[in-house]
Amino acid sequence: MIEIPKYTIGTYNPRALEENRRTDYTRRIPTGLSEKQMARDSKIAMQLIRIDQEGGDSASEKILDLFFRKSKLLSNPRYWELMRTVWVSAGSTETAQLFRTMMKSSRPCRSWFMTPEDAKALDAMQFPVLAYRAYDAERYPDDNDPGISWTLDSKWCREYAESKGRVVKSRMVCRSDIFAYITRRGEEEIIIL
């Protein structure tokens, strides 16, 4: 029988990691991890931050590559937390299937994908809610859009669609449909797997 380690939520500390303007973390400190594991998690996180800060045309691809290669080395809390960071930096319709697979993982500590504030806001919502998505109708005709990112902000969605030459669609969403709620990118993003 394999014993699965149990992790507590840990301490919420807004100064645990210095804020990176492009990529935020959940600012929680996991408990029950060895110093070796915490050092490994920190090293991988710093590598991701460095790539993100350097920017450039291939930054998203490098971030994705690093995360997918090193994710098995991360503790469960940091796996979910860093996946959020990678999603914010490199998530797109083109990478949606990769993320969908990773987000359906049965690894413990899934709640670490959202910040405590975002989780609290999601819990306080009245469902069902109306969600919007700007999608490329030419590339994905017949509503075959594989994207997983939706928003609760209709104005943001319309403006985004206009700027990218996309079409807006909407749907009613129940709480059980939503994997996560993220406010990082100036929108009220929900991820529907």
Coordinates of C-alpha atoms in Angstrom, one line a residue:
M1 CA 0.0 0.0 0.0
I2 CA 1.3 3.4 -0.9
E3 CA 1.1 6.1 1.7
I4 CA 0.1 9.5 0.4
P5 CA 1.6 12.4 2.5
K6 CA -1.0 14.7 4.0
Y7 CA -0.4 18.4 3.8
T8 CA -2.1 21.1 5.7
I9 CA -3.1 24.4 4.1
G10 CA -0.2 26.1 5.8
T11 CA 0.2 29.7 6.8
Y12 CA -1.0 32.5 4.7
N13 CA 1.7 35.1 4.5
P14 CA 1.3 38.0 2.0
R15 CA 5.1 38.6 2.2
A16 CA 6.1 35.0 1.7
L17 CA 7.3 35.7 -1.8
E18 CA 8.0 39.0 -3.2
E19 CA 5.3 39.9 -5.7
N20 CA 6.2 39.5 -9.3
R21 CA 4.1 41.9 -11.3
R22 CA 3.5 39.5 -14.2
T23 CA 3.0 36.3 -12.2
D24 CA 1.5 36.0 -8.8
Y25 CA 1.6 33.2 -6.3
T26 CA -0.9 32.1 -3.7
R27 CA 1.4 33.4 -0.9
R28 CA 0.9 30.4 1.3
I29 CA 3.6 28.4 3.0
P30 CA 3.1 24.6 2.9
T31 CA 3.8 22.7 6.1
G32 CA 4.9 19.1 6.4
L33 CA 7.6 19.3 3.7
S34 CA 11.2 18.5 4.2
E35 CA 13.8 21.2 3.8
K36 CA 15.1 19.3 0.7
Q37 CA 11.7 19.4 -0.9
M38 CA 11.1 23.1 -0.1
A39 CA 14.6 23.9 -1.6
R40 CA 13.7 21.9 -4.8
D41 CA 10.3 23.7 -5.0
S42 CA 12.0 27.0 -4.6
K43 CA 14.7 26.3 -7.2
I44 CA 12.0 25.4 -9.8
A45 CA 9.9 28.5 -8.9
M46 CA 12.9 30.7 -9.3
Q47 CA 13.7 29.2 -12.7
L48 CA 10.2 30.0 -13.8
I49 CA 10.3 33.5 -12.5
R50 CA 13.7 34.1 -14.2
I51 CA 12.3 33.0 -17.6
D52 CA 9.1 35.1 -17.1
Q53 CA 11.1 38.2 -16.2
E54 CA 13.5 37.8 -19.1
G55 CA 10.4 37.8 -21.4
G56 CA 11.0 37.5 -25.2
D57 CA 9.1 35.8 -27.9
S58 CA 9.7 32.3 -26.7
A59 CA 9.2 32.9 -22.9
S60 CA 5.8 31.2 -22.8
E61 CA 7.2 28.1 -24.6
K62 CA 10.2 28.0 -22.2
I63 CA 8.0 28.3 -19.2
L64 CA 5.7 25.5 -20.4
D65 CA 8.7 23.3 -21.2
L66 CA 10.3 23.8 -17.8
F67 CA 7.1 23.3 -15.9
F68 CA 6.1 20.1 -17.7
R69 CA 9.6 18.6 -17.4
K70 CA 9.9 19.4 -13.7
S71 CA 6.4 19.2 -12.4
K72 CA 6.9 15.6 -11.1
L73 CA 9.6 16.9 -8.8
L74 CA 7.4 19.5 -7.1
S75 CA 5.5 19.0 -3.9
N76 CA 1.8 18.8 -4.3
P77 CA 1.0 22.3 -3.0
R78 CA 3.7 23.9 -5.2
Y79 CA 2.6 21.8 -8.2
W80 CA -0.8 23.4 -8.2
E81 CA 0.5 26.9 -7.2
L82 CA 3.1 27.0 -10.0
M83 CA 0.7 25.6 -12.5
R84 CA -1.5 28.7 -11.8
T85 CA 1.6 30.8 -12.5
V86 CA 2.3 28.9 -15.7
W87 CA -1.3 29.2 -16.8
V88 CA -1.3 33.0 -16.3
S89 CA 1.9 33.3 -18.2
A90 CA 1.4 30.8 -21.0
G91 CA -2.2 29.5 -21.0
S92 CA -3.9 29.8 -24.4
T93 CA -6.3 28.0 -26.7
E94 CA -3.3 26.2 -28.2
T95 CA -2.1 24.9 -24.9
A96 CA -5.6 24.2 -23.4
Q97 CA -5.4 20.5 -23.9
L98 CA -2.1 20.2 -22.1
F99 CA -3.5 22.2 -19.2
R100 CA -6.8 20.4 -19.2
T101 CA -4.8 17.1 -18.7
M102 CA -2.6 18.6 -15.9
M103 CA -5.6 20.3 -14.2
K104 CA -7.5 17.0 -14.0
S105 CA -4.6 15.4 -12.0
S106 CA -5.7 13.6 -8.9
R107 CA -2.7 15.1 -7.0
P108 CA -3.7 16.4 -3.5
C109 CA -3.8 20.1 -2.6
R110 CA -5.7 21.2 -5.7
S111 CA -7.0 24.2 -3.8
W112 CA -3.6 25.7 -4.0
F113 CA -4.3 26.6 -7.7
M114 CA -6.3 29.6 -6.5
T115 CA -5.3 32.4 -4.1
P116 CA -7.2 32.4 -0.8
E117 CA -8.9 35.6 -2.0
D118 CA -10.0 34.0 -5.3
A119 CA -11.3 30.9 -3.5
K120 CA -13.3 33.0 -1.1
A121 CA -14.8 35.0 -3.9
L122 CA -15.8 31.9 -5.8
D123 CA -17.4 30.4 -2.7
A124 CA -19.4 33.6 -2.3
M125 CA -20.9 33.6 -5.8
Q126 CA -24.5 32.9 -6.5
F127 CA -24.9 30.1 -9.1
P128 CA -25.6 29.6 -11.9
V129 CA -23.6 32.5 -13.4
L130 CA -23.4 33.8 -17.0
A131 CA -19.9 33.3 -18.4
Y132 CA -18.4 34.6 -21.7
R133 CA -15.7 33.5 -24.0
A134 CA -14.0 35.2 -27.0
Y135 CA -13.1 32.6 -29.5
D136 CA -11.7 32.4 -33.0
A137 CA -14.8 31.4 -35.1
E138 CA -12.7 31.1 -38.3
R139 CA -10.2 28.7 -36.8
Y140 CA -12.8 26.8 -34.7
P141 CA -16.1 26.7 -36.8
D142 CA -19.2 25.0 -35.5
D143 CA -18.4 26.0 -31.9
N144 CA -15.5 23.5 -31.7
D145 CA -13.5 25.9 -29.6
P146 CA -11.2 23.8 -27.3
G147 CA -10.5 26.7 -25.0
I148 CA -11.0 26.4 -21.2
S149 CA -10.8 30.1 -20.2
W150 CA -14.0 32.0 -19.7
T151 CA -14.8 35.3 -18.0
L152 CA -17.6 36.6 -15.9
D153 CA -16.8 40.2 -17.2
S154 CA -18.8 40.8 -20.4
K155 CA -17.3 44.2 -21.0
W156 CA -13.7 42.7 -20.7
C157 CA -14.7 39.9 -23.1
R158 CA -16.2 42.2 -25.7
E159 CA -13.2 44.4 -25.7
Y160 CA -10.8 41.5 -25.9
A161 CA -12.9 40.0 -28.8
E162 CA -12.8 43.2 -30.7
S163 CA -9.0 43.6 -30.3
K164 CA -8.4 40.1 -31.5
G165 CA -11.1 39.8 -34.2
R166 CA -12.9 37.1 -32.3
V167 CA -16.5 36.2 -31.6
V168 CA -18.2 36.2 -28.1
K169 CA -20.2 33.3 -26.9
S170 CA -21.9 32.9 -23.5
R171 CA -23.3 30.1 -21.3
M172 CA -24.7 29.6 -17.9
V173 CA -22.3 27.9 -15.5
C174 CA -22.9 25.9 -12.3
R175 CA -20.3 25.8 -9.5
S176 CA -19.5 22.2 -10.4
D177 CA -18.4 23.3 -13.9
I178 CA -15.7 25.6 -12.6
F179 CA -12.2 24.3 -11.9
A180 CA -10.8 27.7 -10.7
Y181 CA -11.5 31.4 -10.5
I182 CA -8.6 33.8 -11.2
T183 CA -8.6 37.6 -11.0
R184 CA -4.9 38.1 -11.9
R185 CA -5.2 39.3 -15.5
G186 CA -7.6 42.2 -14.9
E187 CA -10.6 40.0 -15.6
E188 CA -12.8 37.6 -13.7
E189 CA -11.5 34.5 -15.4
I190 CA -13.0 31.0 -14.7
I191 CA -11.5 27.8 -16.0
I192 CA -14.0 25.2 -17.3
L193 CA -12.5 21.9 -18.0

